[in-house]
Amino acid sequence: ETIEKALKAGCYALFGLHSGSLTVHHLYGLACDIVNHKPKPEGADILPTCARSIKDHYLNSRFPNRCSNMKAPVDIYRMNRAEDAVKCAEQVLEVVEIIVPNTTN
């Protein structure tokens, strides 16, 4: 969910969001919206790939009905998959930090 909020913050900073966008949870679409913005933000090319990768973690790690063979996420989720998700999340946050200036100074 953190990546969803970060991508929405990036979209908002670049071109604003309408109320309908606030209820969308489609990470890949949000990432593509940022990549397609002109001028393209620095480092943004990685966003769609990371968003697609994180999407599976975003849902499968939380909802048992997303798992096959009636297994709980804890039974099929592995440390290396979690570590990959963290790496992608860090990359997304790095790009969004470039887009959204730090206003806490």
Backbone atoms as SQL, in Angstrom:
CREATE TABLE atoms (id INTEGER PRIMARY KEY, chain TEXT, resi INTEGER, resn TEXT, atom TEXT, x REAL, y REAL, z REAL);
INSERT INTO atoms VALUES
  (1, 'A', 1, 'GLU', 'N', 0.821, -1.195, 0.000),
  (2, 'A', 1, 'GLU', 'CA', 0.000, 0.000, 0.000),
  (3, 'A', 1, 'GLU', 'C', 0.863, 1.257, 0.000),
  (4, 'A', 2, 'THR', 'N', 2.043, 1.167, 0.562),
  (5, 'A', 2, 'THR', 'CA', 2.941, 2.319, 0.567),
  (6, 'A', 2, 'THR', 'C', 3.299, 2.728, -0.851),
  (7, 'A', 3, 'ILE', 'N', 3.543, 1.754, -1.707),
  (8, 'A', 3, 'ILE', 'CA', 3.898, 2.066, -3.093),
  (9, 'A', 3, 'ILE', 'C', 2.718, 2.683, -3.825),
  (10, 'A', 4, 'GLU', 'N', 1.530, 2.207, -3.554),
  (11, 'A', 4, 'GLU', 'CA', 0.337, 2.831, -4.154),
  (12, 'A', 4, 'GLU', 'C', 0.276, 4.304, -3.774),
  (13, 'A', 5, 'LYS', 'N', 0.457, 4.596, -2.502),
  (14, 'A', 5, 'LYS', 'CA', 0.395, 5.988, -2.038),
  (15, 'A', 5, 'LYS', 'C', 1.522, 6.814, -2.642),
  (16, 'A', 6, 'ALA', 'N', 2.712, 6.226, -2.753),
  (17, 'A', 6, 'ALA', 'CA', 3.841, 6.940, -3.350),
  (18, 'A', 6, 'ALA', 'C', 3.570, 7.255, -4.818),
  (19, 'A', 7, 'LEU', 'N', 3.067, 6.281, -5.557),
  (20, 'A', 7, 'LEU', 'CA', 2.765, 6.521, -6.974),
  (21, 'A', 7, 'LEU', 'C', 1.680, 7.583, -7.130),
  (22, 'A', 8, 'LYS', 'N', 0.677, 7.553, -6.268),
  (23, 'A', 8, 'LYS', 'CA', -0.365, 8.573, -6.325),
  (24, 'A', 8, 'LYS', 'C', 0.211, 9.951, -5.997),
  (25, 'A', 9, 'ALA', 'N', 1.145, 10.008, -5.051),
  (26, 'A', 9, 'ALA', 'CA', 1.791, 11.284, -4.727),
  (27, 'A', 9, 'ALA', 'C', 2.578, 11.796, -5.926),
  (28, 'A', 10, 'GLY', 'N', 3.260, 10.893, -6.619),
  (29, 'A', 10, 'GLY', 'CA', 3.992, 11.283, -7.821),
  (30, 'A', 10, 'GLY', 'C', 3.066, 11.804, -8.899),
  (31, 'A', 11, 'CYS', 'N', 1.956, 11.116, -9.116),
  (32, 'A', 11, 'CYS', 'CA', 0.967, 11.569, -10.102),
  (33, 'A', 11, 'CYS', 'C', 0.410, 12.936, -9.712),
  (34, 'A', 12, 'TYR', 'N', 0.067, 13.080, -8.449),
  (35, 'A', 12, 'TYR', 'CA', -0.499, 14.343, -7.979),
  (36, 'A', 12, 'TYR', 'C', 0.489, 15.490, -8.184),
  (37, 'A', 13, 'ALA', 'N', 1.752, 15.256, -7.885),
  (38, 'A', 13, 'ALA', 'CA', 2.768, 16.294, -8.045),
  (39, 'A', 13, 'ALA', 'C', 2.972, 16.670, -9.508),
  (40, 'A', 14, 'LEU', 'N', 2.841, 15.693, -10.406),
  (41, 'A', 14, 'LEU', 'CA', 3.081, 15.953, -11.825),
  (42, 'A', 14, 'LEU', 'C', 1.888, 16.574, -12.541),
  (43, 'A', 15, 'PHE', 'N', 0.700, 16.051, -12.285),
  (44, 'A', 15, 'PHE', 'CA', -0.451, 16.509, -13.077),
  (45, 'A', 15, 'PHE', 'C', -1.759, 16.535, -12.310),
  (46, 'A', 16, 'GLY', 'N', -1.709, 16.291, -11.011),
  (47, 'A', 16, 'GLY', 'CA', -2.923, 16.306, -10.213),
  (48, 'A', 16, 'GLY', 'C', -3.695, 15.008, -10.359),
  (49, 'A', 17, 'LEU', 'N', -4.631, 14.810, -9.503),
  (50, 'A', 17, 'LEU', 'CA', -5.487, 13.618, -9.540),
  (51, 'A', 17, 'LEU', 'C', -6.935, 14.051, -9.414),
  (52, 'A', 18, 'HIS', 'N', -7.811, 13.421, -10.164),
  (53, 'A', 18, 'HIS', 'CA', -9.235, 13.667, -9.980),
  (54, 'A', 18, 'HIS', 'C', -9.753, 12.670, -8.948),
  (55, 'A', 19, 'SER', 'N', -10.900, 12.904, -8.396),
  (56, 'A', 19, 'SER', 'CA', -11.410, 12.076, -7.297),
  (57, 'A', 19, 'SER', 'C', -11.508, 10.597, -7.663),
  (58, 'A', 20, 'GLY', 'N', -11.776, 10.281, -8.910),
  (59, 'A', 20, 'GLY', 'CA', -11.857, 8.885, -9.334),
  (60, 'A', 20, 'GLY', 'C', -10.518, 8.168, -9.227),
  (61, 'A', 21, 'SER', 'N', -9.428, 8.898, -9.396),
  (62, 'A', 21, 'SER', 'CA', -8.104, 8.297, -9.301),
  (63, 'A', 21, 'SER', 'C', -7.754, 7.885, -7.880),
  (64, 'A', 22, 'LEU', 'N', -8.402, 8.489, -6.925),
  (65, 'A', 22, 'LEU', 'CA', -8.068, 8.199, -5.534),
  (66, 'A', 22, 'LEU', 'C', -8.556, 6.832, -5.085),
  (67, 'A', 23, 'THR', 'N', -9.507, 6.261, -5.800),
  (68, 'A', 23, 'THR', 'CA', -10.031, 4.949, -5.424),
  (69, 'A', 23, 'THR', 'C', -9.459, 3.821, -6.277),
  (70, 'A', 24, 'VAL', 'N', -8.565, 4.144, -7.199),
  (71, 'A', 24, 'VAL', 'CA', -7.946, 3.153, -8.073),
  (72, 'A', 24, 'VAL', 'C', -6.729, 2.566, -7.359),
  (73, 'A', 25, 'HIS', 'N', -6.559, 1.256, -7.468),
  (74, 'A', 25, 'HIS', 'CA', -5.443, 0.583, -6.825),
  (75, 'A', 25, 'HIS', 'C', -4.553, -0.115, -7.854),
  (76, 'A', 26, 'HIS', 'N', -4.589, 0.353, -9.082),
  (77, 'A', 26, 'HIS', 'CA', -3.869, -0.280, -10.177),
  (78, 'A', 26, 'HIS', 'C', -2.454, 0.304, -10.253),
  (79, 'A', 27, 'LEU', 'N', -1.495, -0.366, -9.610),
  (80, 'A', 27, 'LEU', 'CA', -0.132, 0.135, -9.523),
  (81, 'A', 27, 'LEU', 'C', 0.503, 0.345, -10.889),
  (82, 'A', 28, 'TYR', 'N', 0.318, -0.611, -11.781),
  (83, 'A', 28, 'TYR', 'CA', 0.926, -0.510, -13.107),
  (84, 'A', 28, 'TYR', 'C', 0.409, 0.714, -13.858),
  (85, 'A', 29, 'GLY', 'N', -0.882, 0.953, -13.794),
  (86, 'A', 29, 'GLY', 'CA', -1.456, 2.120, -14.467),
  (87, 'A', 29, 'GLY', 'C', -0.922, 3.429, -13.917),
  (88, 'A', 30, 'LEU', 'N', -0.794, 3.511, -12.595),
  (89, 'A', 30, 'LEU', 'CA', -0.237, 4.718, -11.982),
  (90, 'A', 30, 'LEU', 'C', 1.214, 4.922, -12.413),
  (91, 'A', 31, 'ALA', 'N', 1.977, 3.831, -12.440),
  (92, 'A', 31, 'ALA', 'CA', 3.383, 3.910, -12.853),
  (93, 'A', 31, 'ALA', 'C', 3.489, 4.371, -14.310),
  (94, 'A', 32, 'CYS', 'N', 2.643, 3.836, -15.172),
  (95, 'A', 32, 'CYS', 'CA', 2.660, 4.236, -16.585),
  (96, 'A', 32, 'CYS', 'C', 2.254, 5.694, -16.755),
  (97, 'A', 33, 'ASP', 'N', 1.327, 6.157, -15.942),
  (98, 'A', 33, 'ASP', 'CA', 0.943, 7.568, -16.009),
  (99, 'A', 33, 'ASP', 'C', 2.147, 8.461, -15.743),
  (100, 'A', 34, 'ILE', 'N', 2.975, 8.080, -14.795),
  (101, 'A', 34, 'ILE', 'CA', 4.175, 8.871, -14.485),
  (102, 'A', 34, 'ILE', 'C', 5.182, 8.785, -15.626),
  (103, 'A', 35, 'VAL', 'N', 5.414, 7.589, -16.139),
  (104, 'A', 35, 'VAL', 'CA', 6.382, 7.397, -17.224),
  (105, 'A', 35, 'VAL', 'C', 5.969, 8.175, -18.469),
  (106, 'A', 36, 'ASN', 'N', 4.673, 8.244, -18.729),
  (107, 'A', 36, 'ASN', 'CA', 4.185, 8.913, -19.934),
  (108, 'A', 36, 'ASN', 'C', 4.105, 10.427, -19.806),
  (109, 'A', 37, 'HIS', 'N', 4.365, 10.948, -18.623),
  (110, 'A', 37, 'HIS', 'CA', 4.333, 12.400, -18.424),
  (111, 'A', 37, 'HIS', 'C', 5.515, 13.038, -19.149),
  (112, 'A', 38, 'LYS', 'N', 5.273, 14.175, -19.752),
  (113, 'A', 38, 'LYS', 'CA', 6.329, 14.931, -20.445),
  (114, 'A', 38, 'LYS', 'C', 6.619, 16.200, -19.667),
  (115, 'A', 39, 'PRO', 'N', 7.839, 16.475, -19.308),
  (116, 'A', 39, 'PRO', 'CA', 9.002, 15.609, -19.492),
  (117, 'A', 39, 'PRO', 'C', 8.973, 14.440, -18.516),
  (118, 'A', 40, 'LYS', 'N', 9.538, 13.324, -18.969),
  (119, 'A', 40, 'LYS', 'CA', 9.555, 12.120, -18.141),
  (120, 'A', 40, 'LYS', 'C', 10.472, 12.352, -16.938),
  (121, 'A', 41, 'PRO', 'N', 9.981, 12.057, -15.738),
  (122, 'A', 41, 'PRO', 'CA', 10.820, 12.224, -14.548),
  (123, 'A', 41, 'PRO', 'C', 12.054, 11.322, -14.594),
  (124, 'A', 42, 'GLU', 'N', 13.136, 11.800, -14.028),
  (125, 'A', 42, 'GLU', 'CA', 14.383, 11.049, -13.977),
  (126, 'A', 42, 'GLU', 'C', 14.175, 9.707, -13.270),
  (127, 'A', 43, 'GLY', 'N', 14.644, 8.639, -13.904),
  (128, 'A', 43, 'GLY', 'CA', 14.562, 7.309, -13.314),
  (129, 'A', 43, 'GLY', 'C', 13.211, 6.625, -13.427),
  (130, 'A', 44, 'ALA', 'N', 12.251, 7.276, -14.067),
  (131, 'A', 44, 'ALA', 'CA', 10.873, 6.759, -14.093),
  (132, 'A', 44, 'ALA', 'C', 10.710, 5.476, -14.895),
  (133, 'A', 45, 'ASP', 'N', 11.636, 5.166, -15.782),
  (134, 'A', 45, 'ASP', 'CA', 11.487, 3.974, -16.624),
  (135, 'A', 45, 'ASP', 'C', 11.350, 2.682, -15.820),
  (136, 'A', 46, 'ILE', 'N', 11.865, 2.655, -14.622),
  (137, 'A', 46, 'ILE', 'CA', 11.813, 1.451, -13.787),
  (138, 'A', 46, 'ILE', 'C', 10.429, 1.233, -13.167),
  (139, 'A', 47, 'LEU', 'N', 9.608, 2.260, -13.108),
  (140, 'A', 47, 'LEU', 'CA', 8.341, 2.192, -12.382),
  (141, 'A', 47, 'LEU', 'C', 7.375, 1.114, -12.876),
  (142, 'A', 48, 'PRO', 'N', 7.102, 0.993, -14.178),
  (143, 'A', 48, 'PRO', 'CA', 6.153, -0.049, -14.600),
  (144, 'A', 48, 'PRO', 'C', 6.618, -1.464, -14.260),
  (145, 'A', 49, 'THR', 'N', 7.900, -1.737, -14.430),
  (146, 'A', 49, 'THR', 'CA', 8.428, -3.059, -14.105),
  (147, 'A', 49, 'THR', 'C', 8.275, -3.350, -12.617),
  (148, 'A', 50, 'CYS', 'N', 8.637, -2.393, -11.804),
  (149, 'A', 50, 'CYS', 'CA', 8.505, -2.580, -10.350),
  (150, 'A', 50, 'CYS', 'C', 7.040, -2.692, -9.947),
  (151, 'A', 51, 'ALA', 'N', 6.194, -1.875, -10.533),
  (152, 'A', 51, 'ALA', 'CA', 4.773, -1.926, -10.188),
  (153, 'A', 51, 'ALA', 'C', 4.181, -3.288, -10.533),
  (154, 'A', 52, 'ARG', 'N', 4.552, -3.824, -11.679),
  (155, 'A', 52, 'ARG', 'CA', 4.050, -5.141, -12.085),
  (156, 'A', 52, 'ARG', 'C', 4.553, -6.210, -11.111),
  (157, 'A', 53, 'SER', 'N', 5.791, -6.109, -10.703),
  (158, 'A', 53, 'SER', 'CA', 6.368, -7.070, -9.765),
  (159, 'A', 53, 'SER', 'C', 5.713, -6.966, -8.390),
  (160, 'A', 54, 'ILE', 'N', 5.525, -5.764, -7.921),
  (161, 'A', 54, 'ILE', 'CA', 4.956, -5.543, -6.587),
  (162, 'A', 54, 'ILE', 'C', 3.491, -5.943, -6.539),
  (163, 'A', 55, 'LYS', 'N', 2.796, -5.835, -7.668),
  (164, 'A', 55, 'LYS', 'CA', 1.366, -6.153, -7.700),
  (165, 'A', 55, 'LYS', 'C', 1.067, -7.525, -7.108),
  (166, 'A', 56, 'ASP', 'N', 1.872, -8.517, -7.463),
  (167, 'A', 56, 'ASP', 'CA', 1.644, -9.865, -6.940),
  (168, 'A', 56, 'ASP', 'C', 1.854, -9.916, -5.434),
  (169, 'A', 57, 'HIS', 'N', 2.855, -9.223, -4.954),
  (170, 'A', 57, 'HIS', 'CA', 3.112, -9.183, -3.509),
  (171, 'A', 57, 'HIS', 'C', 1.994, -8.430, -2.796),
  (172, 'A', 58, 'TYR', 'N', 1.563, -7.378, -3.437),
  (173, 'A', 58, 'TYR', 'CA', 0.552, -6.479, -2.881),
  (174, 'A', 58, 'TYR', 'C', -0.730, -7.237, -2.528),
  (175, 'A', 59, 'LEU', 'N', -1.106, -8.164, -3.367),
  (176, 'A', 59, 'LEU', 'CA', -2.337, -8.916, -3.135),
  (177, 'A', 59, 'LEU', 'C', -2.088, -10.306, -2.549),
  (178, 'A', 60, 'ASN', 'N', -1.177, -11.047, -3.147),
  (179, 'A', 60, 'ASN', 'CA', -0.990, -12.439, -2.751),
  (180, 'A', 60, 'ASN', 'C', -0.471, -12.610, -1.331),
  (181, 'A', 61, 'SER', 'N', 0.289, -11.662, -0.840),
  (182, 'A', 61, 'SER', 'CA', 0.844, -11.808, 0.508),
  (183, 'A', 61, 'SER', 'C', -0.190, -11.515, 1.588),
  (184, 'A', 62, 'ARG', 'N', -1.329, -10.942, 1.205),
  (185, 'A', 62, 'ARG', 'CA', -2.320, -10.541, 2.203),
  (186, 'A', 62, 'ARG', 'C', -3.612, -11.335, 2.175),
  (187, 'A', 63, 'PHE', 'N', -3.980, -11.851, 1.029),
  (188, 'A', 63, 'PHE', 'CA', -5.300, -12.449, 0.899),
  (189, 'A', 63, 'PHE', 'C', -5.228, -13.947, 0.611),
  (190, 'A', 64, 'PRO', 'N', -5.680, -14.789, 1.556),
  (191, 'A', 64, 'PRO', 'CA', -5.625, -16.246, 1.361),
  (192, 'A', 64, 'PRO', 'C', -6.343, -16.726, 0.111),
  (193, 'A', 65, 'ASN', 'N', -7.413, -16.083, -0.286),
  (194, 'A', 65, 'ASN', 'CA', -8.154, -16.545, -1.462),
  (195, 'A', 65, 'ASN', 'C', -7.392, -16.312, -2.764),
  (196, 'A', 66, 'ARG', 'N', -6.255, -15.607, -2.709),
  (197, 'A', 66, 'ARG', 'CA', -5.416, -15.410, -3.888),
  (198, 'A', 66, 'ARG', 'C', -4.437, -16.561, -4.077),
  (199, 'A', 67, 'CYS', 'N', -4.300, -17.405, -3.076),
  (200, 'A', 67, 'CYS', 'CA', -3.350, -18.519, -3.123),
  (201, 'A', 67, 'CYS', 'C', -4.023, -19.761, -3.686),
  (202, 'A', 68, 'SER', 'N', -3.248, -20.546, -4.392),
  (203, 'A', 68, 'SER', 'CA', -3.804, -21.786, -4.940),
  (204, 'A', 68, 'SER', 'C', -3.799, -22.882, -3.877),
  (205, 'A', 69, 'ASN', 'N', -4.569, -23.888, -4.111),
  (206, 'A', 69, 'ASN', 'CA', -4.626, -25.081, -3.263),
  (207, 'A', 69, 'ASN', 'C', -4.995, -24.773, -1.816),
  (208, 'A', 70, 'MET', 'N', -5.774, -23.735, -1.620),
  (209, 'A', 70, 'MET', 'CA', -6.290, -23.419, -0.285),
  (210, 'A', 70, 'MET', 'C', -5.185, -23.287, 0.768),
  (211, 'A', 71, 'LYS', 'N', -4.079, -22.667, 0.401),
  (212, 'A', 71, 'LYS', 'CA', -2.990, -22.444, 1.342),
  (213, 'A', 71, 'LYS', 'C', -3.000, -20.982, 1.771),
  (214, 'A', 72, 'ALA', 'N', -2.514, -20.751, 2.961),
  (215, 'A', 72, 'ALA', 'CA', -2.391, -19.386, 3.466),
  (216, 'A', 72, 'ALA', 'C', -1.126, -18.755, 2.897),
  (217, 'A', 73, 'PRO', 'N', -1.095, -17.438, 2.773),
  (218, 'A', 73, 'PRO', 'CA', 0.103, -16.768, 2.246),
  (219, 'A', 73, 'PRO', 'C', 1.384, -17.171, 2.983),
  (220, 'A', 74, 'VAL', 'N', 1.309, -17.361, 4.266),
  (221, 'A', 74, 'VAL', 'CA', 2.502, -17.726, 5.041),
  (222, 'A', 74, 'VAL', 'C', 3.089, -19.064, 4.587),
  (223, 'A', 75, 'ASP', 'N', 2.260, -19.916, 4.021),
  (224, 'A', 75, 'ASP', 'CA', 2.715, -21.234, 3.578),
  (225, 'A', 75, 'ASP', 'C', 3.401, -21.212, 2.217),
  (226, 'A', 76, 'ILE', 'N', 3.184, -20.192, 1.427),
  (227, 'A', 76, 'ILE', 'CA', 3.769, -20.170, 0.083),
  (228, 'A', 76, 'ILE', 'C', 4.700, -18.974, -0.163),
  (229, 'A', 77, 'TYR', 'N', 4.649, -17.999, 0.704),
  (230, 'A', 77, 'TYR', 'CA', 5.449, -16.801, 0.497),
  (231, 'A', 77, 'TYR', 'C', 6.853, -17.027, 1.039),
  (232, 'A', 78, 'ARG', 'N', 7.863, -16.699, 0.268),
  (233, 'A', 78, 'ARG', 'CA', 9.253, -16.968, 0.631),
  (234, 'A', 78, 'ARG', 'C', 10.035, -15.675, 0.829),
  (235, 'A', 79, 'MET', 'N', 11.097, -15.767, 1.620),
  (236, 'A', 79, 'MET', 'CA', 11.919, -14.610, 1.968),
  (237, 'A', 79, 'MET', 'C', 12.492, -13.923, 0.727),
  (238, 'A', 80, 'ASN', 'N', 12.971, -14.674, -0.262),
  (239, 'A', 80, 'ASN', 'CA', 13.563, -14.046, -1.448),
  (240, 'A', 80, 'ASN', 'C', 12.525, -13.232, -2.222),
  (241, 'A', 81, 'ARG', 'N', 11.293, -13.663, -2.243),
  (242, 'A', 81, 'ARG', 'CA', 10.242, -12.886, -2.906),
  (243, 'A', 81, 'ARG', 'C', 9.975, -11.592, -2.146),
  (244, 'A', 82, 'ALA', 'N', 9.987, -11.685, -0.824),
  (245, 'A', 82, 'ALA', 'CA', 9.788, -10.494, -0.004),
  (246, 'A', 82, 'ALA', 'C', 10.944, -9.517, -0.194),
  (247, 'A', 83, 'GLU', 'N', 12.155, -10.019, -0.254),
  (248, 'A', 83, 'GLU', 'CA', 13.321, -9.155, -0.453),
  (249, 'A', 83, 'GLU', 'C', 13.272, -8.474, -1.816),
  (250, 'A', 84, 'ASP', 'N', 12.849, -9.186, -2.838),
  (251, 'A', 84, 'ASP', 'CA', 12.694, -8.586, -4.176),
  (252, 'A', 84, 'ASP', 'C', 11.664, -7.463, -4.151),
  (253, 'A', 85, 'ALA', 'N', 10.580, -7.677, -3.431),
  (254, 'A', 85, 'ALA', 'CA', 9.540, -6.655, -3.328),
  (255, 'A', 85, 'ALA', 'C', 10.080, -5.415, -2.621),
  (256, 'A', 86, 'VAL', 'N', 10.875, -5.612, -1.601),
  (257, 'A', 86, 'VAL', 'CA', 11.462, -4.477, -0.875),
  (258, 'A', 86, 'VAL', 'C', 12.393, -3.689, -1.791),
  (259, 'A', 87, 'LYS', 'N', 13.201, -4.377, -2.592),
  (260, 'A', 87, 'LYS', 'CA', 14.104, -3.693, -3.532),
  (261, 'A', 87, 'LYS', 'C', 13.305, -2.844, -4.524),
  (262, 'A', 88, 'CYS', 'N', 12.247, -3.414, -5.072),
  (263, 'A', 88, 'CYS', 'CA', 11.414, -2.660, -6.016),
  (264, 'A', 88, 'CYS', 'C', 10.759, -1.472, -5.319),
  (265, 'A', 89, 'ALA', 'N', 10.278, -1.689, -4.125),
  (266, 'A', 89, 'ALA', 'CA', 9.644, -0.603, -3.381),
  (267, 'A', 89, 'ALA', 'C', 10.632, 0.538, -3.145),
  (268, 'A', 90, 'GLU', 'N', 11.858, 0.198, -2.802),
  (269, 'A', 90, 'GLU', 'CA', 12.880, 1.230, -2.590),
  (270, 'A', 90, 'GLU', 'C', 13.140, 2.008, -3.874),
  (271, 'A', 91, 'GLN', 'N', 13.174, 1.317, -5.010),
  (272, 'A', 91, 'GLN', 'CA', 13.391, 1.991, -6.294),
  (273, 'A', 91, 'GLN', 'C', 12.242, 2.941, -6.616),
  (274, 'A', 92, 'VAL', 'N', 11.024, 2.501, -6.375),
  (275, 'A', 92, 'VAL', 'CA', 9.866, 3.362, -6.614),
  (276, 'A', 92, 'VAL', 'C', 9.946, 4.599, -5.733),
  (277, 'A', 93, 'LEU', 'N', 10.251, 4.408, -4.469),
  (278, 'A', 93, 'LEU', 'CA', 10.331, 5.549, -3.550),
  (279, 'A', 93, 'LEU', 'C', 11.431, 6.524, -3.951),
  (280, 'A', 94, 'GLU', 'N', 12.558, 6.026, -4.438),
  (281, 'A', 94, 'GLU', 'CA', 13.634, 6.904, -4.889),
  (282, 'A', 94, 'GLU', 'C', 13.168, 7.801, -6.035),
  (283, 'A', 95, 'VAL', 'N', 12.446, 7.231, -6.984),
  (284, 'A', 95, 'VAL', 'CA', 11.941, 8.023, -8.114),
  (285, 'A', 95, 'VAL', 'C', 10.918, 9.046, -7.633),
  (286, 'A', 96, 'VAL', 'N', 10.005, 8.627, -6.785),
  (287, 'A', 96, 'VAL', 'CA', 8.965, 9.534, -6.297),
  (288, 'A', 96, 'VAL', 'C', 9.580, 10.663, -5.467),
  (289, 'A', 97, 'GLU', 'N', 10.643, 10.381, -4.751),
  (290, 'A', 97, 'GLU', 'CA', 11.312, 11.438, -3.989),
  (291, 'A', 97, 'GLU', 'C', 11.907, 12.505, -4.912),
  (292, 'A', 98, 'ILE', 'N', 12.275, 12.130, -6.111),
  (293, 'A', 98, 'ILE', 'CA', 12.759, 13.116, -7.101),
  (294, 'A', 98, 'ILE', 'C', 11.582, 13.959, -7.602),
  (295, 'A', 99, 'ILE', 'N', 10.436, 13.310, -7.794),
  (296, 'A', 99, 'ILE', 'CA', 9.257, 14.003, -8.318),
  (297, 'A', 99, 'ILE', 'C', 8.645, 14.930, -7.284),
  (298, 'A', 100, 'VAL', 'N', 8.522, 14.451, -6.058),
  (299, 'A', 100, 'VAL', 'CA', 7.848, 15.198, -4.999),
  (300, 'A', 100, 'VAL', 'C', 8.921, 15.844, -4.125),
  (301, 'A', 101, 'PRO', 'N', 9.037, 17.150, -4.182),
  (302, 'A', 101, 'PRO', 'CA', 10.087, 17.813, -3.373),
  (303, 'A', 101, 'PRO', 'C', 9.806, 17.668, -1.896),
  (304, 'A', 102, 'ASN', 'N', 10.869, 17.630, -1.122),
  (305, 'A', 102, 'ASN', 'CA', 10.757, 17.564, 0.328),
  (306, 'A', 102, 'ASN', 'C', 10.328, 18.920, 0.852),
  (307, 'A', 103, 'THR', 'N', 9.168, 18.967, 1.456),
  (308, 'A', 103, 'THR', 'CA', 8.637, 20.242, 1.939),
  (309, 'A', 103, 'THR', 'C', 8.651, 20.320, 3.450),
  (310, 'A', 104, 'THR', 'N', 9.426, 19.443, 4.099),
  (311, 'A', 104, 'THR', 'CA', 9.464, 19.435, 5.563),
  (312, 'A', 104, 'THR', 'C', 10.591, 20.258, 6.132),
  (313, 'A', 105, 'ASN', 'N', 11.305, 21.003, 5.309),
  (314, 'A', 105, 'ASN', 'CA', 12.433, 21.821, 5.801),
  (315, 'A', 105, 'ASN', 'C', 11.959, 22.973, 6.626);
